[in-house]
PDB file of C-alpha atoms and ligand atoms in Angstrom:
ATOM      1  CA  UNK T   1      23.886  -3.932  29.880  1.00  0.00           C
ATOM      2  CA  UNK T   2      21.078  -1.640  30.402  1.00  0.00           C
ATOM      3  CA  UNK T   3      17.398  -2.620  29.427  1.00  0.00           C
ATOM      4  CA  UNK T   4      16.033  -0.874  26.868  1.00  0.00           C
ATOM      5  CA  UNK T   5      13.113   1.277  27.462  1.00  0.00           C
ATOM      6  CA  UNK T   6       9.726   1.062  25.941  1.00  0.00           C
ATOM      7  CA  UNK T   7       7.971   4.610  24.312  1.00  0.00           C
ATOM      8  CA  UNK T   8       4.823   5.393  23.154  1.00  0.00           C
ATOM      9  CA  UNK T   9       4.907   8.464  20.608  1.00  0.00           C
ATOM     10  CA  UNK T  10       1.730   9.793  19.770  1.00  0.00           C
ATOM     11  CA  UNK T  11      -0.036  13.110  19.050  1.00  0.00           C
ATOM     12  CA  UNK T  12      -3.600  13.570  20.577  1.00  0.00           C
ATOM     13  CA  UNK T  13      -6.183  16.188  20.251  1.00  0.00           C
ATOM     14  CA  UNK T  14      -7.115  18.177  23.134  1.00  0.00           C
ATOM     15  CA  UNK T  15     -10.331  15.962  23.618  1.00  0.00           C
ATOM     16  CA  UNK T  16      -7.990  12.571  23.588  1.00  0.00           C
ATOM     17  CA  UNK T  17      -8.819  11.460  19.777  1.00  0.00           C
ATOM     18  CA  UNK T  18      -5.643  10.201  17.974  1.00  0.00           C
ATOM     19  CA  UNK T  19      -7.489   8.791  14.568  1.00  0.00           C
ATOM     20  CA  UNK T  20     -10.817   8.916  12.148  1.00  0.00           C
ATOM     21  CA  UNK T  21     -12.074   6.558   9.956  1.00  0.00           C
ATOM     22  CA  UNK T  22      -8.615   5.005  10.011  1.00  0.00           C
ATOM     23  CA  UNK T  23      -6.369   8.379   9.565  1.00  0.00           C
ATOM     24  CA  UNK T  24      -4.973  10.901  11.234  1.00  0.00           C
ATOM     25  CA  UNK T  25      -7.842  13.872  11.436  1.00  0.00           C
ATOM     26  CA  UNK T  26      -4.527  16.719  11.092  1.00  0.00           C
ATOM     27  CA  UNK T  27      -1.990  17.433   9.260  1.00  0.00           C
ATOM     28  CA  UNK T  28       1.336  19.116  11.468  1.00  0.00           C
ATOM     29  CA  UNK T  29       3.969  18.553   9.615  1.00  0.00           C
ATOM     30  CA  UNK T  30       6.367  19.614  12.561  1.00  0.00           C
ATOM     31  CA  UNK T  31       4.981  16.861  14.203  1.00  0.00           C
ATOM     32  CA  UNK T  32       6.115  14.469  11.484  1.00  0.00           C
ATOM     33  CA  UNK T  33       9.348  15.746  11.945  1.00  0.00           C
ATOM     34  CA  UNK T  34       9.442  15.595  15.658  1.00  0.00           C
ATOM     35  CA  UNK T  35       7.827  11.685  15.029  1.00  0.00           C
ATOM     36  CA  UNK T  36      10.691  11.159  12.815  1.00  0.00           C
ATOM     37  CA  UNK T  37      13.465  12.245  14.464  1.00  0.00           C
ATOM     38  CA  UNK T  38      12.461  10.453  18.125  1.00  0.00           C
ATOM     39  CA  UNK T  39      12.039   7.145  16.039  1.00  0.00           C
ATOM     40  CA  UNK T  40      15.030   7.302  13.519  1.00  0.00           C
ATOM     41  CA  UNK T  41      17.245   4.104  13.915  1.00  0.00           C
ATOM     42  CA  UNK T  42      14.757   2.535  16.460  1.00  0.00           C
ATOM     43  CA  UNK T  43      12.300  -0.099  16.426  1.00  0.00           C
ATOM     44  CA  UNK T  44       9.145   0.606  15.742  1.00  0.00           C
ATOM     45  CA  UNK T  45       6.130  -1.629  17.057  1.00  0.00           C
ATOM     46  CA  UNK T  46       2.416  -0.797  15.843  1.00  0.00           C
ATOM     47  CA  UNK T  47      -0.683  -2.348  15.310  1.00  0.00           C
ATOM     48  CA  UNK T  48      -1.789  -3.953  11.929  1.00  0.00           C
ATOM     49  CA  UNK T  49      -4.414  -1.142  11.301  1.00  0.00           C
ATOM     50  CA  UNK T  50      -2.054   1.316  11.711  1.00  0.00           C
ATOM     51  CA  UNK T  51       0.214  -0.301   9.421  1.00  0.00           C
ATOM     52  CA  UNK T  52      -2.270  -0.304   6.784  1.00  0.00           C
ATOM     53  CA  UNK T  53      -3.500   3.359   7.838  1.00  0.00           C
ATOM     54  CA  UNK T  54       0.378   4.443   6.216  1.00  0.00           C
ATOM     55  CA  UNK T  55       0.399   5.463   2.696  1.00  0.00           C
ATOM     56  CA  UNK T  56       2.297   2.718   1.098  1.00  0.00           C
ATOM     57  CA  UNK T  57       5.034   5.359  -0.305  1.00  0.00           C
ATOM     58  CA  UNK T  58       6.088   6.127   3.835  1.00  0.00           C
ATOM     59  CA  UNK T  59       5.575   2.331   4.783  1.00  0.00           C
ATOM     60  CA  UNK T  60       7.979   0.543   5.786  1.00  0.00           C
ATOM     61  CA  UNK T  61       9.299   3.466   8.250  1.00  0.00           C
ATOM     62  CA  UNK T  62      12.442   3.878   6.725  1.00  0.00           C
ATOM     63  CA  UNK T  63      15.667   3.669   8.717  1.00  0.00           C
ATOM     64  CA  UNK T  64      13.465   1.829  11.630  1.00  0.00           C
ATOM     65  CA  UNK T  65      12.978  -1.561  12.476  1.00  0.00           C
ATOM     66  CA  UNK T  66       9.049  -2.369  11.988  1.00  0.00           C
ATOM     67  CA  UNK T  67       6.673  -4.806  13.775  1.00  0.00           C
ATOM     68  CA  UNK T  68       3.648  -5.045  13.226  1.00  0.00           C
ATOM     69  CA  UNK T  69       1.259  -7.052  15.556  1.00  0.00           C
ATOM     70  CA  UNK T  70      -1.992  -8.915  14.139  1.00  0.00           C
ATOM     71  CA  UNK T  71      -3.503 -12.437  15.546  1.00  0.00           C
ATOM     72  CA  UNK T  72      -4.170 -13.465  12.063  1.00  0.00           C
ATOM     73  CA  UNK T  73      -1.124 -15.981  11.110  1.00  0.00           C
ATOM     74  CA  UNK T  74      -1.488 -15.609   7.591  1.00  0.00           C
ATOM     75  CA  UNK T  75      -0.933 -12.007   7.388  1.00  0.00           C
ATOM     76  CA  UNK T  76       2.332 -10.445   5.670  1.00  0.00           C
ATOM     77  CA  UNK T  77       3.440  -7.407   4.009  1.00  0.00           C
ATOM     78  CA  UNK T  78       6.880  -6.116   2.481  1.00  0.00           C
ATOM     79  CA  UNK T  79       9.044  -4.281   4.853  1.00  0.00           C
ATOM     80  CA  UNK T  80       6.790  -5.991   7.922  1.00  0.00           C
ATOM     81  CA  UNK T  81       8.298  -8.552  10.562  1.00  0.00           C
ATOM     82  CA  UNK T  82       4.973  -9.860  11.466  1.00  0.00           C
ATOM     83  CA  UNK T  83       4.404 -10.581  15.642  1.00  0.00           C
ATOM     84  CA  UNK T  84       1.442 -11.960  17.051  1.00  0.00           C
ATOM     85  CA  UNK T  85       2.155 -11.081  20.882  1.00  0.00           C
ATOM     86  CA  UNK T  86       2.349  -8.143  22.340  1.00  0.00           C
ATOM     87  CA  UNK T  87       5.008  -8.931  25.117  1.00  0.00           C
ATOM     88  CA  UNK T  88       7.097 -10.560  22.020  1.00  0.00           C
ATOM     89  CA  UNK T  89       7.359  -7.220  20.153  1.00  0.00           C
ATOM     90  CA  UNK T  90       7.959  -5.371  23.011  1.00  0.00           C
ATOM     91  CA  UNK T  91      10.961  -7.423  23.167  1.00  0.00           C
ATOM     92  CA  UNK T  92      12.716  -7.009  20.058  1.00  0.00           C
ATOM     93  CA  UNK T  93      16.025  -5.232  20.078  1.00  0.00           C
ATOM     94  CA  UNK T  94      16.090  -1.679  19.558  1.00  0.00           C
ATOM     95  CA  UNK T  95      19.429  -0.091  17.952  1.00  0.00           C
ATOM     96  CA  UNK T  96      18.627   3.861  19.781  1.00  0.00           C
ATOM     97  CA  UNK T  97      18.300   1.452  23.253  1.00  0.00           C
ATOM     98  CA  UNK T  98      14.365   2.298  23.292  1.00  0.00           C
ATOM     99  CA  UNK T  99      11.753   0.446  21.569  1.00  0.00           C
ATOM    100  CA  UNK T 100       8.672   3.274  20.386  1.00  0.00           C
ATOM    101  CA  UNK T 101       5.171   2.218  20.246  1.00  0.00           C
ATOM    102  CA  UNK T 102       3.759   4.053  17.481  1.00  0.00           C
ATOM    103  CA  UNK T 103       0.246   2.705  17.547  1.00  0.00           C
ATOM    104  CA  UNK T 104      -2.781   3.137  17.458  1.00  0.00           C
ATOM    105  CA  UNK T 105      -5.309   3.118  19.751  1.00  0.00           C
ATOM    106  CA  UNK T 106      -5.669  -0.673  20.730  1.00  0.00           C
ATOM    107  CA  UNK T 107      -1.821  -1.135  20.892  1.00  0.00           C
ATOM    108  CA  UNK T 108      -1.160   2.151  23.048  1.00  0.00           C
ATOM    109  CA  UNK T 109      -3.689   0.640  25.641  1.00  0.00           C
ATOM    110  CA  UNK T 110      -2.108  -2.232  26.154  1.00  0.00           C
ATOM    111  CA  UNK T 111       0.912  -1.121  26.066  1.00  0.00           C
ATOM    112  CA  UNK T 112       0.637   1.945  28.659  1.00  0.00           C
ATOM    113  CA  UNK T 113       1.211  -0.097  31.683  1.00  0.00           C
ATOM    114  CA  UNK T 114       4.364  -1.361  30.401  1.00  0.00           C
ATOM    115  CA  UNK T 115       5.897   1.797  29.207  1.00  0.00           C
ATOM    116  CA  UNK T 116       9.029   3.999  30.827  1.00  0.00           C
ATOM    117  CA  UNK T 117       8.184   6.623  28.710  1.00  0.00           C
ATOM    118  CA  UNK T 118       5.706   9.078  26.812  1.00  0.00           C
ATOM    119  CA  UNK T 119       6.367  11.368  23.822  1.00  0.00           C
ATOM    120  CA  UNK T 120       2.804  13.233  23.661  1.00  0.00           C
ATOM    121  CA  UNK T 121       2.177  15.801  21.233  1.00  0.00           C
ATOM    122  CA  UNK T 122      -1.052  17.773  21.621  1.00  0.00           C
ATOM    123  CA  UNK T 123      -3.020  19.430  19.135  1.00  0.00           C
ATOM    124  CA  UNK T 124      -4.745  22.565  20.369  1.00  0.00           C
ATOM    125  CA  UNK T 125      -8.477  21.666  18.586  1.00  0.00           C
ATOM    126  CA  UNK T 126     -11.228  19.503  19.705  1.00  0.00           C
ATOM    127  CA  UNK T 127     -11.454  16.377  17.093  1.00  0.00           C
ATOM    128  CA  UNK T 128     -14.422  13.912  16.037  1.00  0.00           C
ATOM    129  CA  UNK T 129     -12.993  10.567  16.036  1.00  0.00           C
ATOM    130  CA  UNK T 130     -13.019   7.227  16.715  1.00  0.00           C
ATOM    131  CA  UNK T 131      -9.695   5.983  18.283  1.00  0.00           C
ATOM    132  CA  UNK T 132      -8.124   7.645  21.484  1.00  0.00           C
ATOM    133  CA  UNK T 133      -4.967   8.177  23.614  1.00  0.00           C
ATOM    134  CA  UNK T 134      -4.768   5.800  26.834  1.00  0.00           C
ATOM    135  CA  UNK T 135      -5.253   8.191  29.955  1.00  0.00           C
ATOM    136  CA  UNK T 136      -2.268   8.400  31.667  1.00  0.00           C
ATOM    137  CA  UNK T 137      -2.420   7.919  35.332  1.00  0.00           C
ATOM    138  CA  UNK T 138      -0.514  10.038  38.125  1.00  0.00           C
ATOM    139  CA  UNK T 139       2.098   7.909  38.224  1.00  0.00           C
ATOM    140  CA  UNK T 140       3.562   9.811  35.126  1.00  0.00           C
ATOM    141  CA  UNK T 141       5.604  13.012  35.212  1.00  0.00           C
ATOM    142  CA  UNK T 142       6.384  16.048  32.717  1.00  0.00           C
ATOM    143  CA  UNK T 143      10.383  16.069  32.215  1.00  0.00           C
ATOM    144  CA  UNK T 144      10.224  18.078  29.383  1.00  0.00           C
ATOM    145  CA  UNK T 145       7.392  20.836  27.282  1.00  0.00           C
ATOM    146  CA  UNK T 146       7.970  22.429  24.559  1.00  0.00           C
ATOM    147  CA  UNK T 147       4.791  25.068  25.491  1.00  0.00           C
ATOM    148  CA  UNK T 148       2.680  25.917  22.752  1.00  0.00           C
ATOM    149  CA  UNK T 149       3.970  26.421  19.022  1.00  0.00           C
ATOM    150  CA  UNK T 150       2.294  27.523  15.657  1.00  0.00           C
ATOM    151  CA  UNK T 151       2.437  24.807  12.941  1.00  0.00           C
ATOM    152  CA  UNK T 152       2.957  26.328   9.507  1.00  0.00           C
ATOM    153  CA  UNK T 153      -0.453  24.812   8.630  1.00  0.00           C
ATOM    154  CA  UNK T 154      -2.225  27.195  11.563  1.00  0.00           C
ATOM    155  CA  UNK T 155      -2.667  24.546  14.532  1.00  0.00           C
ATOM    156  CA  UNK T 156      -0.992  25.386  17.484  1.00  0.00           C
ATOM    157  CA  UNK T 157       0.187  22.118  18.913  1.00  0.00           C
ATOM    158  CA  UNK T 158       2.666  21.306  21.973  1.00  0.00           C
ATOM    159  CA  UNK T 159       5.056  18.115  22.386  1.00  0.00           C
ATOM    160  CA  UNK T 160       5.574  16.955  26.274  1.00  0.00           C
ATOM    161  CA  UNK T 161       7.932  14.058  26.897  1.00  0.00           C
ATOM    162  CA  UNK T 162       6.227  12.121  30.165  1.00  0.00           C
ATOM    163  CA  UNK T 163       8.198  10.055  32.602  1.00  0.00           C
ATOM    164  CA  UNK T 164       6.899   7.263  34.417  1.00  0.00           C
ATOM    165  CA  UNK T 165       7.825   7.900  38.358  1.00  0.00           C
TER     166      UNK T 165
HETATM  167  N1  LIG Q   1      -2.393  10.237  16.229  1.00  0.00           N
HETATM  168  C1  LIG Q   1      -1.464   9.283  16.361  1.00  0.00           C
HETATM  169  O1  LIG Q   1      -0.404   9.503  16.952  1.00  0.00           O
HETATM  170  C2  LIG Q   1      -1.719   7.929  15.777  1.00  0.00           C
HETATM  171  C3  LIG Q   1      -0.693   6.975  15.731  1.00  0.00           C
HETATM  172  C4  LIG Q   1      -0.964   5.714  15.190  1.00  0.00           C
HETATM  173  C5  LIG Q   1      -2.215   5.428  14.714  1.00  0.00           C
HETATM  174  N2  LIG Q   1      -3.189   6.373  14.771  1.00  0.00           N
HETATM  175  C6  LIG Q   1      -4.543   6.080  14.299  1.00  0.00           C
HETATM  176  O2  LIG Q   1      -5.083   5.035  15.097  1.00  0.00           O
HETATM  177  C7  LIG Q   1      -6.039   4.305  14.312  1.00  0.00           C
HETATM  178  C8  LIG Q   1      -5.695   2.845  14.348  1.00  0.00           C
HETATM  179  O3  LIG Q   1      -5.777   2.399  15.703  1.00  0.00           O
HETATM  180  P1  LIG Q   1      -6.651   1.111  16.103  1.00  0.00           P
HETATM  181  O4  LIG Q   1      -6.817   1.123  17.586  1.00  0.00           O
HETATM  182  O5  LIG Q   1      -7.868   1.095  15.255  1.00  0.00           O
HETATM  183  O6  LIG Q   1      -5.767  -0.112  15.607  1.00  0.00           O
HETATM  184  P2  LIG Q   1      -4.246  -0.548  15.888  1.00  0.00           P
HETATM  185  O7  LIG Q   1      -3.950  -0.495  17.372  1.00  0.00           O
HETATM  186  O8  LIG Q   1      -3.336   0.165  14.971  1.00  0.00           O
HETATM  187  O9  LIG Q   1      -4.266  -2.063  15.380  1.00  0.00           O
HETATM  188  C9  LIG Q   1      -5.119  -2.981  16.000  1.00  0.00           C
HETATM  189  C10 LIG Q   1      -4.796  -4.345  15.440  1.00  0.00           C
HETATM  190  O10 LIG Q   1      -3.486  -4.737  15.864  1.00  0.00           O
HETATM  191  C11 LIG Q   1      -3.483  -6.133  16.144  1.00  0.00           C
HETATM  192  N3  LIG Q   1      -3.220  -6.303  17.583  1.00  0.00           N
HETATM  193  C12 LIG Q   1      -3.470  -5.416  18.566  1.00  0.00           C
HETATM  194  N4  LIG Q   1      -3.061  -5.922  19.761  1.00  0.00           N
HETATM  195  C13 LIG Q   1      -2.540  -7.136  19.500  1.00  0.00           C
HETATM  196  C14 LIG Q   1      -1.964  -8.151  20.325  1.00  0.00           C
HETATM  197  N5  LIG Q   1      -1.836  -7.997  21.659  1.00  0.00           N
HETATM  198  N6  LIG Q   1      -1.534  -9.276  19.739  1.00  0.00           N
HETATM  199  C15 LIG Q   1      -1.635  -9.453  18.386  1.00  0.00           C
HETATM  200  N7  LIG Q   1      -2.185  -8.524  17.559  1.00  0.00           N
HETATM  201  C16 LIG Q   1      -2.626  -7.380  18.117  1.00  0.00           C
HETATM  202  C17 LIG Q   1      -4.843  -6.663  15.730  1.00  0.00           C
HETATM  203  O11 LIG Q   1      -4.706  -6.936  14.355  1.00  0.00           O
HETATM  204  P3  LIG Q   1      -5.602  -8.038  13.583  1.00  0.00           P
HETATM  205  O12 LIG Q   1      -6.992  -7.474  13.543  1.00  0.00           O
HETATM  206  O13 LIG Q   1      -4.954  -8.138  12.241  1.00  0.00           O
HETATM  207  O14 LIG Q   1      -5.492  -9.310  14.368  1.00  0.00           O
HETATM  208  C18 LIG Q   1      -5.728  -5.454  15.950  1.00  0.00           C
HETATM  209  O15 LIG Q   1      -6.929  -5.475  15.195  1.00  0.00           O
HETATM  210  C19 LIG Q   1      -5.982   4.907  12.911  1.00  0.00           C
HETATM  211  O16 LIG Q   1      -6.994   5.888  12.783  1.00  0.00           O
HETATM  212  C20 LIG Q   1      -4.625   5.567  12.878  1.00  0.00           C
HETATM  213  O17 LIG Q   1      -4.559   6.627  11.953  1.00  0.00           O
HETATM  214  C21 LIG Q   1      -2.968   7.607  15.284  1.00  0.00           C
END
């Protein structure tokens, strides 16, 4: 049997911020969709402040497997399978055959240098935040861009899907 692959799914700001004061600093609704339909039926691995940075209506991601990762042992939630390594979660079966990081910023980091793949959508504005994509070394390839499109709500925004090579 193949091994499944690890993603990270994420959409950045031109300037590299992915979150503020524990949100999202954008709303693209496309890029909901496009978050949506890469993650449908997989598992989904994040970090236990992103978890809690989903409105509790969307939370658990529904029709996905979630994991979320915290050191604290006594920490639970409905809808959560609770995982304290990261190399644990990464390991959980995935239905699709890959298993998408979702985040945030401390997860993504550690996770980079285990990842096949990248689904990065940009945003075309410069952000203030506090949390940030990885940087993705040269080792990583475009195999598919969407090129600039107009969100509904004004932003132009782009979606690449990276390769490692
Ligand atoms: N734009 C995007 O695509 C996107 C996507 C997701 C999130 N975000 C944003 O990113 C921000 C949150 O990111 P963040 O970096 O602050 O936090 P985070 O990565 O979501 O969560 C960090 C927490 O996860 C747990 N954790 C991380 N690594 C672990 C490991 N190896 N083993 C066990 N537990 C581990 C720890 O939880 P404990 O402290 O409980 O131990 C840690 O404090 C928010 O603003 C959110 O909106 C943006």
């Amino acid at each position: 049997m193949q091994q499944q692959q690890i993603g990270l799914v994420w959409a950045r700001s031109r300037n590299g911020v992915i979150g503020a004061d524990g949100g999202i600093p954008w709303h693209v609704p496309e890029d909901m969709a496009h978050f949506k339909a890469t993650t449908l039926g997989a598992t989904v691995v994040m970090g236990r402040r992103t978890w809690e940075s989903i409105p509790p209506r969307f939370r658990p991601f529904a029709g996905r497997r979630n994991i979320v990762l915290t050191r604290d042992t006594a920490w639970t939630a409905d809808g959560a399978e609770v995982v304290h390594d990261l190399g644990v979660a990464l390991r959980v079966p995935s239905d699709t055959g890959t298993l998408w990081v979702v985040g945030g910023g401390a997860v993504y980091a550690d996770a980079v240098p285990l990842a096949d793949r990248v689904s990065e959508t940009v945003v075309d504005a410069d952000v203030d935040g506090d949390t940030r994509a990885p940087e993705l070394g040269p080792d990583w390839r475009c195999a598919d861009d969407s090129g600039w499109l107009l969100s509904t709500k004004g932003l132009r925004y782009r979606i690449t899907d990276l390769r490692r090579a």
